[in-house]
Short mmCIF file of C-alpha atoms in Angstrom, two decimals:
data_model
loop_
_atom_site.label_atom_id
_atom_site.label_comp_id
_atom_site.label_asym_id
_atom_site.label_seq_id
_atom_site.Cartn_x
_atom_site.Cartn_y
_atom_site.Cartn_z
CA MET A 32 -35.48 -10.96 4.79
CA ASP A 33 -34.67 -7.38 3.87
CA CYS A 34 -34.62 -7.09 0.11
CA ALA A 35 -34.21 -3.33 -0.06
CA LYS A 36 -32.78 -2.29 -3.34
CA LYS A 37 -29.15 -1.23 -3.20
CA THR A 38 -27.98 2.02 -4.69
CA LYS A 39 -25.43 1.48 -7.41
CA LEU A 40 -22.31 3.59 -7.01
CA VAL A 41 -19.50 4.72 -9.24
CA LEU A 42 -16.43 6.07 -7.46
CA LEU A 43 -14.38 8.75 -9.17
CA SER A 44 -10.88 9.53 -8.00
CA CYS A 45 -9.21 12.70 -9.22
CA GLY A 46 -5.58 13.50 -8.55
CA SER A 47 -2.12 13.78 -10.00
CA PHE A 48 -1.34 10.06 -9.98
CA ASN A 49 2.23 11.09 -10.37
CA PRO A 50 2.75 8.14 -10.36
CA VAL A 51 -0.13 5.87 -9.39
CA THR A 52 0.79 3.74 -6.36
CA ASN A 53 -0.60 0.79 -4.43
CA MET A 54 -1.98 3.32 -1.95
CA HIS A 55 -4.22 4.87 -4.62
CA LEU A 56 -5.46 1.45 -5.57
CA ARG A 57 -6.04 0.47 -1.94
CA MET A 58 -8.29 3.50 -1.50
CA PHE A 59 -10.69 2.05 -4.03
CA GLU A 60 -10.69 -1.34 -2.34
CA LEU A 61 -11.22 0.17 1.12
CA ALA A 62 -14.00 2.40 -0.14
CA ARG A 63 -15.83 -0.42 -1.86
CA ASP A 64 -15.62 -2.70 1.18
CA HIS A 65 -16.85 0.08 3.46
CA LEU A 66 -19.78 1.13 1.29
CA GLU A 67 -20.96 -2.40 0.56
CA ASP A 68 -20.65 -3.29 4.22
CA THR A 69 -23.41 -0.76 4.98
CA GLY A 70 -25.76 -2.97 3.01
CA HIS A 71 -27.13 0.00 1.07
CA TYR A 72 -24.72 0.15 -1.82
CA GLU A 73 -23.33 -1.83 -4.67
CA VAL A 74 -20.13 -0.35 -6.04
CA VAL A 75 -20.16 -1.08 -9.75
CA LYS A 76 -17.24 0.91 -11.06
CA GLY A 77 -14.16 2.86 -10.06
CA ILE A 78 -12.65 5.55 -12.25
CA ILE A 79 -9.15 6.97 -12.03
CA SER A 80 -9.01 10.40 -13.62
CA PRO A 81 -5.47 11.79 -13.73
CA VAL A 82 -5.32 15.61 -13.72
CA GLY A 83 -4.30 17.49 -16.86
CA ASP A 84 -0.89 19.13 -17.30
CA GLY A 85 -2.61 22.51 -16.92
CA TYR A 86 -2.73 21.90 -13.17
CA LYS A 87 0.90 23.12 -13.10
CA LYS A 88 1.91 21.20 -10.04
CA LYS A 89 5.64 21.01 -9.36
CA GLY A 90 7.12 17.75 -10.59
CA LEU A 91 4.02 16.81 -12.61
CA ILE A 92 5.08 14.79 -15.63
CA GLU A 93 3.07 14.59 -18.84
CA ALA A 94 -0.52 13.41 -18.59
CA CYS A 95 -0.07 10.84 -21.34
CA HIS A 96 2.42 8.96 -19.16
CA ARG A 97 0.35 9.25 -16.03
CA VAL A 98 -2.70 7.93 -17.84
CA GLU A 99 -0.74 5.07 -19.35
CA MET A 100 0.74 4.09 -15.98
CA ALA A 101 -2.69 4.15 -14.37
CA LYS A 102 -3.99 1.87 -17.11
CA LEU A 103 -1.16 -0.57 -16.46
CA ALA A 104 -1.94 -0.43 -12.77
CA VAL A 105 -5.58 -1.43 -13.15
CA GLU A 106 -5.07 -4.13 -15.72
CA SER A 107 -5.63 -6.75 -13.08
CA SER A 108 -8.70 -5.06 -11.65
CA SER A 109 -12.18 -6.23 -12.49
CA TRP A 110 -13.88 -2.95 -11.67
CA ILE A 111 -11.44 -0.03 -11.72
CA GLU A 112 -10.70 1.74 -14.97
CA VAL A 113 -8.93 4.86 -16.17
CA ASP A 114 -10.52 7.83 -17.91
CA SER A 115 -8.28 10.16 -19.86
CA TRP A 116 -10.77 12.97 -20.53
CA GLU A 117 -9.52 15.25 -17.77
CA GLY A 118 -5.92 14.50 -18.66
CA ARG A 119 -6.51 15.52 -22.28
CA GLN A 120 -7.96 18.94 -21.50
CA ALA A 121 -5.55 21.79 -22.19
CA ASP A 122 -6.83 23.86 -19.29
CA TRP A 123 -7.10 22.61 -15.76
CA GLN A 124 -10.64 21.45 -14.93
CA GLU A 125 -12.21 22.05 -11.55
CA THR A 126 -13.16 18.87 -9.77
CA ASN A 127 -16.87 19.58 -9.95
CA LYS A 128 -16.57 19.96 -13.73
CA VAL A 129 -14.95 16.56 -13.93
CA LEU A 130 -17.74 15.12 -11.81
CA ARG A 131 -20.31 16.76 -14.07
CA HIS A 132 -18.64 15.34 -17.15
CA HIS A 133 -18.68 11.82 -15.76
CA TRP A 134 -22.20 12.19 -14.43
CA GLU A 135 -23.44 13.20 -17.86
CA GLU A 136 -21.61 10.27 -19.39
CA LEU A 137 -23.23 7.91 -16.89
CA LEU A 138 -26.67 9.33 -17.59
CA SER A 139 -26.31 9.14 -21.36
CA ARG A 140 -25.18 5.56 -21.01
CA GLU A 141 -28.27 4.82 -18.97
CA GLN A 142 -30.38 6.33 -21.74
CA GLY A 143 -28.58 4.33 -24.38
CA THR A 144 -29.27 0.99 -22.73
CA ASP A 145 -32.94 1.72 -22.27
CA VAL A 146 -35.44 0.51 -24.92
CA VAL A 147 -38.85 1.22 -23.38
CA GLY A 148 -40.34 4.41 -24.83
CA THR A 149 -42.20 5.71 -21.79
CA VAL A 150 -39.26 5.31 -19.49
CA LYS A 151 -37.07 7.05 -22.04
CA ALA A 152 -39.06 10.23 -21.62
CA GLY A 153 -38.55 10.02 -17.92
CA ARG A 154 -34.83 9.62 -18.33
CA LYS A 155 -34.65 12.60 -20.65
CA ARG A 156 -36.12 14.65 -17.85
CA LYS A 157 -33.37 13.43 -15.51
CA ARG A 158 -30.70 14.45 -17.99
CA ILE A 159 -32.09 17.97 -18.12
CA ASP A 160 -32.08 18.05 -14.35
CA ALA A 161 -28.38 17.30 -14.24
CA VAL A 162 -27.48 19.91 -16.82
CA SER A 163 -29.62 22.59 -15.22
CA ILE A 164 -27.86 22.36 -11.89
CA SER A 165 -25.96 25.54 -12.54
CA ASN A 166 -29.18 27.40 -13.36
CA LYS A 167 -30.84 26.25 -10.20
CA ARG A 168 -27.79 27.24 -8.24
CA LYS A 169 -28.09 30.79 -9.52
CA HIS A 170 -31.65 30.90 -8.34
CA GLY A 171 -30.74 29.55 -4.94
CA LYS A 172 -32.55 26.29 -5.49
CA MET A 173 -29.54 24.15 -4.81
CA GLU A 174 -31.24 22.10 -2.14
CA VAL A 175 -34.02 21.06 -4.49
CA ALA A 176 -31.59 20.31 -7.27
CA HIS A 177 -29.52 18.02 -5.06
CA LYS A 178 -32.50 16.01 -4.05
CA GLY A 179 -33.59 15.87 -7.65
CA LEU A 180 -30.27 14.51 -8.72
CA MET A 181 -30.13 11.83 -6.10
CA HIS A 182 -33.63 10.52 -6.10
CA LYS A 183 -34.93 10.79 -9.60
CA THR A 184 -32.58 8.43 -11.32
CA ASP A 185 -32.40 4.69 -10.95
CA GLY A 186 -28.99 4.66 -12.48
CA PRO A 187 -25.76 4.58 -10.56
CA HIS A 188 -24.80 7.49 -8.37
CA LEU A 189 -21.45 9.12 -8.74
CA MET A 190 -19.29 9.95 -5.75
CA LEU A 191 -15.88 11.48 -5.36
CA LEU A 192 -13.31 9.22 -3.73
CA CYS A 193 -10.52 11.02 -1.97
CA GLY A 194 -8.11 11.07 0.93
CA ALA A 195 -8.67 13.17 4.00
CA ASP A 196 -6.11 15.62 2.65
CA VAL A 197 -8.56 16.68 -0.06
CA LEU A 198 -11.23 17.35 2.54
CA GLU A 199 -8.70 19.27 4.55
CA SER A 200 -7.79 21.30 1.47
CA PHE A 201 -11.34 22.68 1.39
CA GLY A 202 -10.11 24.97 4.13
CA VAL A 203 -7.18 26.39 2.14
CA PRO A 204 -8.03 29.98 1.13
CA GLY A 205 -8.41 30.50 -2.59
CA LEU A 206 -8.11 26.84 -3.50
CA TRP A 207 -11.80 25.99 -3.78
CA LYS A 208 -14.88 28.02 -4.57
CA ASN A 209 -17.60 27.53 -1.96
CA GLU A 210 -20.22 26.83 -4.58
CA ASP A 211 -18.02 24.11 -6.04
CA ILE A 212 -17.61 22.42 -2.65
CA GLU A 213 -21.37 22.75 -2.25
CA GLU A 214 -21.93 21.00 -5.56
CA ILE A 215 -19.47 18.22 -4.80
CA VAL A 216 -20.87 17.29 -1.40
CA GLY A 217 -24.44 18.20 -2.22
CA SER A 218 -25.09 16.83 -5.68
CA TYR A 219 -22.65 13.98 -5.60
CA GLY A 220 -21.13 13.01 -2.29
CA LEU A 221 -17.73 12.19 -0.92
CA VAL A 222 -16.07 8.97 0.12
CA CYS A 223 -13.15 10.01 2.23
CA ILE A 224 -10.37 7.68 3.35
CA THR A 225 -8.80 8.96 6.53
CA ARG A 226 -5.13 9.10 7.20
CA SER A 227 -5.07 8.42 10.88
CA SER A 228 -3.67 11.77 11.92
CA PHE A 229 -6.61 13.82 10.69
CA ASP A 230 -9.91 14.00 12.57
CA VAL A 231 -12.39 14.08 9.73
CA ASP A 232 -15.48 14.17 11.91
CA ALA A 233 -14.22 17.22 13.77
CA PHE A 234 -13.45 18.95 10.51
CA ILE A 235 -16.95 18.36 9.14
CA GLN A 236 -18.43 19.41 12.44
CA GLY A 237 -16.55 22.68 12.28
CA SER A 238 -17.56 23.54 8.73
CA ASP A 239 -20.89 25.25 8.02
CA LEU A 240 -20.44 24.36 4.40
CA LEU A 241 -19.96 20.64 4.95
CA TRP A 242 -22.16 20.03 7.96
CA PRO A 243 -25.50 20.14 6.08
CA HIS A 244 -24.22 17.45 3.75
CA ARG A 245 -22.63 15.23 6.39
CA HIS A 246 -24.83 12.31 5.38
CA ASN A 247 -23.34 12.54 1.94
CA ILE A 248 -19.81 12.29 3.26
CA HIS A 249 -18.75 8.73 3.95
CA VAL A 250 -15.70 8.46 6.16
CA VAL A 251 -13.68 5.30 5.74
CA ARG A 252 -11.39 4.76 8.64
CA GLU A 253 -8.05 3.32 7.62
CA TRP A 254 -7.14 1.36 10.73
CA VAL A 255 -3.69 0.55 9.51
CA ALA A 256 -1.49 3.38 8.32
CA ASN A 257 -0.36 3.30 4.75
CA ASP A 258 1.37 6.56 3.98
CA VAL A 259 3.17 5.47 0.88
CA SER A 260 2.70 8.52 -1.26
CA ALA A 261 3.63 9.35 -4.84
CA THR A 262 5.93 12.04 -3.40
CA HIS A 263 7.81 9.38 -1.48
CA VAL A 264 8.01 7.18 -4.55
CA ARG A 265 9.39 10.01 -6.69
CA ARG A 266 11.96 10.87 -4.03
CA ALA A 267 13.11 7.26 -3.85
CA LEU A 268 13.38 7.06 -7.62
CA ARG A 269 15.49 10.23 -7.76
CA ARG A 270 17.86 8.72 -5.24
CA GLY A 271 18.13 5.42 -7.04
CA HIS A 272 16.28 3.57 -4.28
CA SER A 273 13.98 0.67 -4.94
CA VAL A 274 10.25 1.30 -5.04
CA ARG A 275 9.36 -2.26 -5.84
CA TYR A 276 6.19 -3.49 -4.11
CA LEU A 277 5.01 0.11 -3.57
CA LEU A 278 3.37 0.17 -6.95
CA PRO A 279 2.46 -2.49 -9.48
CA ASP A 280 5.37 -4.07 -11.35
CA PRO A 281 4.14 -3.03 -14.84
CA VAL A 282 4.09 0.60 -13.69
CA LEU A 283 7.58 0.29 -12.31
CA SER A 284 8.84 -1.20 -15.58
CA TYR A 285 7.20 1.67 -17.50
CA ILE A 286 8.98 4.22 -15.31
CA GLN A 287 12.34 2.48 -15.57
CA GLU A 288 12.17 2.04 -19.33
CA ARG A 289 11.55 5.74 -19.85
CA ARG A 290 13.55 7.09 -16.90
CA LEU A 291 10.54 9.16 -15.93
CA TYR A 292 11.27 10.57 -12.51
CA THR A 293 14.52 12.45 -12.13
CA ALA A 294 15.81 15.53 -10.33
CA GLU A 295 15.07 17.37 -13.54
CA SER A 296 11.47 16.23 -13.85
CA GLU A 297 10.87 17.28 -10.25
CA GLN A 298 11.66 20.87 -11.31
CA THR A 299 8.77 20.98 -13.79
CA ASN A 300 6.54 23.94 -12.95
CA ALA A 301 8.99 25.14 -10.30
CA GLY A 302 7.96 28.68 -9.40
CA VAL A 303 4.67 28.40 -11.29
CA VAL A 304 1.44 29.09 -9.45
CA LEU A 305 -0.90 26.12 -9.15
CA ALA A 306 -3.79 26.45 -11.60
CA PRO A 307 -6.67 26.58 -9.07
CA LEU A 308 -4.90 29.33 -7.12
CA GLN A 309 -4.32 31.25 -10.34
CA LYS A 310 -7.90 30.89 -11.40
CA HIS A 311 -9.42 31.88 -8.10
CA ALA A 312 -7.09 34.80 -7.42
CA GLY A 313 -9.43 37.48 -6.23
CA ASN A 314 -12.16 35.05 -5.20
CA HIS A 315 -12.05 34.93 -1.46
CA GLY A 316 -14.52 33.49 0.97
CA MET B 124 39.64 -4.28 -3.16
CA GLY B 125 36.13 -5.38 -3.74
CA ARG B 126 32.92 -5.09 -1.88
CA ILE B 127 31.93 -7.87 0.48
CA PRO B 128 29.35 -10.14 -1.14
CA LEU B 129 26.35 -10.18 1.16
CA VAL B 130 23.32 -12.41 1.49
CA LEU B 131 20.36 -11.36 3.62
CA LEU B 132 18.36 -14.01 5.45
CA ALA B 133 14.89 -13.32 6.81
CA CYS B 134 13.33 -15.79 9.20
CA GLY B 135 9.70 -15.55 10.17
CA SER B 136 6.22 -16.96 9.88
CA PHE B 137 5.43 -15.43 6.47
CA ASN B 138 1.85 -16.14 7.28
CA PRO B 139 1.28 -15.05 4.56
CA ILE B 140 4.13 -13.27 2.82
CA THR B 141 3.23 -9.65 2.05
CA ASN B 142 4.49 -6.72 -0.02
CA GLN B 143 5.81 -5.33 3.24
CA HIS B 144 8.09 -8.37 3.72
CA MET B 145 9.45 -7.97 0.23
CA ARG B 146 9.97 -4.26 0.86
CA LEU B 147 12.32 -5.14 3.74
CA PHE B 148 14.66 -6.82 1.31
CA GLU B 149 14.54 -3.91 -1.12
CA LEU B 150 15.24 -1.35 1.59
CA ALA B 151 18.02 -3.43 3.11
CA ARG B 152 19.71 -4.00 -0.22
CA ASP B 153 19.70 -0.30 -1.06
CA HIS B 154 21.09 0.59 2.37
CA MET B 155 23.87 -1.99 2.42
CA HIS B 156 24.86 -1.14 -1.12
CA HIS B 157 25.07 2.55 -0.27
CA THR B 158 27.50 1.92 2.59
CA GLY B 159 30.02 1.28 -0.19
CA ARG B 160 31.26 -1.83 1.54
CA PHE B 161 28.81 -4.46 0.45
CA GLN B 162 27.42 -5.99 -2.70
CA VAL B 163 24.13 -7.66 -1.91
CA VAL B 164 24.13 -10.80 -4.01
CA GLY B 165 21.13 -12.63 -2.65
CA GLY B 166 18.18 -12.72 -0.29
CA ILE B 167 16.62 -15.73 1.40
CA VAL B 168 13.15 -16.05 2.82
CA SER B 169 13.11 -18.88 5.36
CA PRO B 170 9.59 -19.63 6.64
CA VAL B 171 9.45 -21.10 10.15
CA SER B 172 8.36 -24.68 10.64
CA ASP B 173 4.89 -25.65 11.88
CA SER B 174 6.33 -26.75 15.21
CA TYR B 175 6.84 -23.07 16.09
CA GLY B 176 3.28 -23.30 17.35
CA LYS B 177 2.22 -19.76 16.63
CA ARG B 178 -1.47 -19.04 16.65
CA GLY B 179 -3.09 -19.12 13.24
CA LEU B 180 0.00 -20.51 11.53
CA ALA B 181 -0.93 -22.02 8.17
CA PRO B 182 0.83 -25.26 7.15
CA ALA B 183 4.44 -24.76 6.07
CA GLN B 184 3.92 -26.24 2.61
CA HIS B 185 1.42 -23.45 1.88
CA ARG B 186 3.52 -20.69 3.36
CA VAL B 187 6.49 -21.85 1.31
CA ALA B 188 4.37 -22.11 -1.84
CA MET B 189 2.96 -18.61 -1.37
CA ALA B 190 6.41 -17.16 -0.79
CA ARG B 191 7.60 -18.79 -3.99
CA LEU B 192 4.69 -17.33 -5.94
CA ALA B 193 5.36 -13.91 -4.48
CA LEU B 194 9.06 -13.96 -5.24
CA HIS B 195 8.69 -15.53 -8.62
CA GLY B 196 9.74 -12.38 -10.50
CA SER B 197 12.18 -11.13 -7.89
CA GLY B 198 15.49 -11.75 -9.55
CA TRP B 199 17.46 -11.91 -6.32
CA VAL B 200 15.37 -13.14 -3.40
CA THR B 201 14.58 -16.83 -3.10
CA VAL B 202 12.67 -19.07 -0.74
CA ASP B 203 14.39 -21.80 1.22
CA ASP B 204 12.33 -24.51 2.89
CA TRP B 205 15.09 -26.19 4.89
CA GLU B 206 13.99 -24.62 8.16
CA SER B 207 10.33 -25.47 7.52
CA ARG B 208 11.20 -29.12 6.90
CA GLN B 209 13.11 -29.65 10.15
CA PRO B 210 11.39 -32.04 12.60
CA ASP B 211 11.48 -29.49 15.40
CA TRP B 212 11.59 -25.72 15.52
CA THR B 213 15.08 -24.40 14.71
CA GLU B 214 16.88 -21.62 16.54
CA THR B 215 17.67 -18.63 14.37
CA VAL B 216 21.40 -19.05 14.91
CA VAL B 217 21.20 -22.67 13.74
CA THR B 218 19.43 -21.57 10.57
CA LEU B 219 22.05 -18.92 9.97
CA ARG B 220 24.86 -21.42 10.47
CA HIS B 221 23.24 -23.79 7.99
CA HIS B 222 22.95 -21.14 5.31
CA LEU B 223 26.42 -19.70 5.83
CA GLN B 224 27.94 -23.15 5.56
CA LYS B 225 26.02 -23.66 2.34
CA LEU B 226 27.18 -20.30 1.06
CA LEU B 227 30.85 -20.90 1.87
CA GLY B 228 31.02 -24.60 1.19
CA GLN B 229 29.58 -24.71 -2.25
CA GLN B 230 31.16 -23.66 -5.47
CA PRO B 231 29.29 -20.49 -6.28
CA SER B 232 26.79 -21.15 -9.00
CA ALA B 233 24.26 -18.91 -10.59
CA ALA B 234 21.47 -21.37 -9.94
CA ASP B 235 22.08 -21.42 -6.21
CA LEU B 236 22.40 -17.75 -5.60
CA GLN B 237 20.39 -16.21 -8.39
CA MET B 238 23.15 -13.94 -9.55
CA PRO B 239 25.89 -13.86 -12.15
CA HIS B 240 28.74 -16.24 -11.49
CA SER B 241 31.19 -13.37 -11.64
CA SER B 242 29.77 -11.42 -8.69
CA LEU B 243 31.10 -13.83 -6.12
CA GLU B 244 34.21 -14.72 -8.02
CA GLY B 245 35.24 -11.13 -8.64
CA SER B 246 35.51 -10.29 -4.96
CA SER B 247 38.50 -11.22 -2.86
CA GLU B 248 36.31 -11.08 0.23
CA PRO B 249 34.46 -14.12 1.51
CA PRO B 250 30.69 -13.75 1.38
CA GLN B 251 28.78 -12.79 4.51
CA LEU B 252 25.33 -13.72 5.73
CA LYS B 253 23.33 -11.31 7.86
CA LEU B 254 19.94 -11.57 9.45
CA LEU B 255 17.29 -9.23 8.09
CA CYS B 256 14.75 -8.18 10.69
CA GLY B 257 12.48 -5.46 12.05
CA ALA B 258 13.00 -3.26 15.11
CA ASP B 259 10.69 -5.42 17.24
CA PHE B 260 13.19 -8.23 16.88
CA LEU B 261 15.84 -6.28 18.78
CA ASP B 262 13.46 -5.90 21.71
CA THR B 263 13.11 -9.67 22.03
CA PHE B 264 16.67 -9.89 23.37
CA ARG B 265 15.41 -8.30 26.57
CA VAL B 266 12.80 -10.97 27.26
CA PRO B 267 14.15 -13.08 30.14
CA GLY B 268 14.90 -16.66 29.20
CA LEU B 269 14.09 -16.22 25.54
CA TRP B 270 17.66 -15.97 24.30
CA ARG B 271 20.82 -17.74 25.28
CA ALA B 272 23.54 -15.14 25.82
CA GLU B 273 25.99 -17.03 23.62
CA HIS B 274 23.46 -17.09 20.79
CA VAL B 275 22.95 -13.34 20.90
CA GLU B 276 26.71 -12.96 20.85
CA GLU B 277 27.01 -15.22 17.83
CA LEU B 278 24.09 -13.60 16.06
CA VAL B 279 25.38 -10.04 16.25
CA GLY B 280 29.08 -10.81 16.47
CA ARG B 281 29.63 -13.48 13.91
CA PHE B 282 26.72 -12.78 11.55
CA GLY B 283 25.31 -9.31 12.03
CA LEU B 284 21.88 -7.73 11.73
CA VAL B 285 20.24 -5.57 9.14
CA CYS B 286 17.31 -4.08 10.98
CA VAL B 287 14.60 -2.16 9.11
CA SER B 288 12.48 0.14 11.21
CA ARG B 289 10.33 3.24 11.10
CA GLY B 290 11.74 6.69 11.53
CA ASP B 291 11.43 6.48 15.32
CA LEU B 292 14.39 5.64 17.55
CA GLN B 293 13.20 2.28 18.81
CA ALA B 294 16.07 0.33 17.23
CA ASP B 295 18.72 2.83 18.31
CA ARG B 296 17.46 2.63 21.85
CA ALA B 297 17.53 -1.17 21.86
CA VAL B 298 21.18 -1.15 20.76
CA HIS B 299 22.03 1.48 23.34
CA GLU B 300 20.37 -0.41 26.19
CA SER B 301 22.10 -3.75 25.61
CA ASP B 302 25.81 -4.14 26.30
CA THR B 303 26.08 -7.03 23.86
CA LEU B 304 24.36 -5.17 21.06
CA PHE B 305 26.31 -2.03 21.85
CA ARG B 306 29.60 -3.88 21.65
CA HIS B 307 28.67 -5.13 18.20
CA ARG B 308 26.97 -1.95 17.04
CA HIS B 309 29.16 -1.79 13.96
CA ASN B 310 27.69 -5.07 12.81
CA ILE B 311 24.11 -3.88 13.33
CA PHE B 312 22.86 -1.91 10.38
CA LEU B 313 19.81 0.25 11.06
CA VAL B 314 17.73 0.96 7.99
CA ARG B 315 15.00 3.60 8.11
CA GLU B 316 11.67 3.19 6.42
CA TRP B 317 10.43 6.77 6.67
CA VAL B 318 6.90 6.20 5.47
CA ARG B 319 4.55 4.34 7.71
CA ASN B 320 3.33 1.17 6.16
CA GLU B 321 1.88 -1.00 8.83
CA THR B 322 -0.03 -3.43 6.69
CA SER B 323 1.15 -6.59 8.39
CA ALA B 324 0.35 -10.24 7.82
CA THR B 325 -1.85 -10.06 10.93
CA GLU B 326 -3.94 -7.30 9.38
CA ILE B 327 -4.14 -9.17 6.14
CA ARG B 328 -5.36 -12.34 7.84
CA ARG B 329 -7.93 -10.26 9.69
CA ALA B 330 -9.18 -8.73 6.45
CA LEU B 331 -9.35 -12.14 4.78
CA ARG B 332 -11.39 -13.58 7.66
CA ARG B 333 -13.85 -10.74 7.25
CA GLY B 334 -14.11 -11.08 3.49
CA LEU B 335 -12.44 -7.73 2.90
CA SER B 336 -10.13 -6.93 0.05
CA VAL B 337 -6.36 -7.33 0.42
CA LYS B 338 -5.58 -6.53 -3.17
CA TYR B 339 -2.38 -4.48 -3.67
CA LEU B 340 -1.09 -5.55 -0.22
CA LEU B 341 0.34 -8.76 -1.51
CA PRO B 342 0.75 -10.21 -4.99
CA ASP B 343 -2.37 -11.33 -6.87
CA ALA B 344 -0.93 -14.81 -7.25
CA VAL B 345 -0.72 -15.17 -3.47
CA ILE B 346 -4.29 -13.90 -3.02
CA ASP B 347 -5.50 -16.44 -5.56
CA TYR B 348 -3.63 -19.20 -3.73
CA VAL B 349 -5.18 -18.21 -0.40
CA ARG B 350 -8.67 -18.27 -1.92
CA GLU B 351 -8.08 -21.56 -3.72
CA HIS B 352 -6.91 -23.32 -0.56
CA GLN B 353 -9.23 -21.39 1.78
CA LEU B 354 -6.27 -20.70 4.01
CA TYR B 355 -7.23 -17.87 6.32
CA THR B 356 -10.55 -18.22 8.07
CA TRP B 357 -11.86 -17.71 11.58
CA GLN B 358 -11.23 -21.40 12.06
CA SER B 359 -7.64 -21.35 10.88
CA GLU B 360 -6.91 -18.49 13.30
CA GLN B 361 -7.81 -20.85 16.15
CA ARG B 362 -4.97 -23.19 15.28
CA ASN B 363 -2.43 -23.41 18.16
CA LYS B 364 -4.75 -21.25 20.24
CA ASP B 365 -3.79 -22.80 23.56
CA ALA B 366 -0.34 -23.98 22.61
CA VAL B 367 2.81 -22.50 24.05
CA LEU B 368 5.09 -20.89 21.51
CA ARG B 369 7.87 -23.38 20.92
CA PRO B 370 10.81 -21.19 21.92
CA LEU B 371 9.15 -20.45 25.23
CA GLY B 372 8.37 -24.09 25.87
CA GLN B 373 12.04 -24.91 26.06
CA GLN B 374 14.30 -24.22 29.04
CA GLY B 375 17.18 -21.86 28.31
CA ALA B 376 15.04 -21.05 25.34
CA PRO B 377 16.71 -20.20 22.10
CA SER B 378 15.85 -17.40 19.75
CA GLU B 379 12.51 -16.30 18.53
CA PRO B 380 12.31 -15.83 14.81
CA LEU B 381 11.50 -12.56 13.13
CA ASN B 382 8.68 -10.90 14.98
CA ASP B 383 6.60 -10.36 11.93
CA SER B 384 3.05 -10.10 13.22
#
């Protein structure tokens, strides 16, 4: 009987969640099933991290609402929760920064629960490793740092959960910094839910940046299409069409009570440049 | 000059009922309301009886119970178990006739139709009952021997269809290619669901058999019920494995309910 120890995983999902829908929630369920089916993982937590208002996406309503709706959505979940840190930041935070924040939180929690003195010293070393990633990157020791991150700790690993569209967006000029992509797929890892139209394997194959970390990119094939997007939900709401059963009832009630999504709200940030594009203007390659 | 009060009836296995089924009602109601001619006053889910003989069909009492749990907070769609309690499988047209008679014959009451007493009373038009279905249903008319011509005529002529389909042209084509459907095209309402959402009851049963999550695809209360009664297993999928589907086992075979696999 194979009693190999399973790696504990925490899945972090970043995004607008404008609003959260059943599709977002399904991604977590699909990811967990897929990862646990490999026999190597135990998924212990899911985190929804709605983006801050500083992202400046068109139609993005206030973070406080998006966080509250997400909380309502996961009320019935035993393992998915919402974190409002990113949403509360005034400036937009790059995804790898959000990952770092949550990774440090996870590590410090690991330290907190530990009572044996000798092991504590060991854990302190791991914490330094995590924080010194950026230093090691400067000295071109990224490879070593990644391995250090993954293998030295017994605590849960943190991975980014996303749709194939996020992976695809890695190719959009000026949207991501190469070293950030490197950190995401190298230090952490990606769990990517495919929308059937996009060939994820081909994309990874064709990317020199992603290919070395292909073992850290888990592709979850969604056999049955579920394209119900937040964009579609907002459009339906604007037109007075029902969105019932596309998102949890408590979220729907929240939206209706506050009349959140209107033609007017869709004009928020109209003509404004998306934060990542603003930030990376001039950074090409 | 009021709108015509309209009730939508969906026949099918509901094995189990899913969010997708309930979406059909929502989409249909919006569409019919936006024509300006109708006021949708009710929806009825009518699960097929066990004698339908479809593979993997869970017992009717469970399918009815799950539908009731799912529609508990609906406010306008109800579950009717008349069809499921009939001794033999019932043709769709017979079910429609039964419900229309009930609709017309009774004094309108809020309890029966889940809507304010005034909605029916206010209109000078008699209420109508239409069949709610998917695009696949229209294709069944072409299967030789499956439908009696007079039943198709009655279905689309006397009652009418509200057909929800994807953004492709499958339903349009089916209407175009059938003289009967074409003749009654004004009583066939095609509703587009632009986003693909193919999470069917078949997929859900498959996931359940494999111990995979179906959360957010159907209401939690229904998932709990399925687990409690251990409804969908590899074994249950073998039920009716070698049986002939009831409509096909009958000569001059009547209609096949909502193709909802």
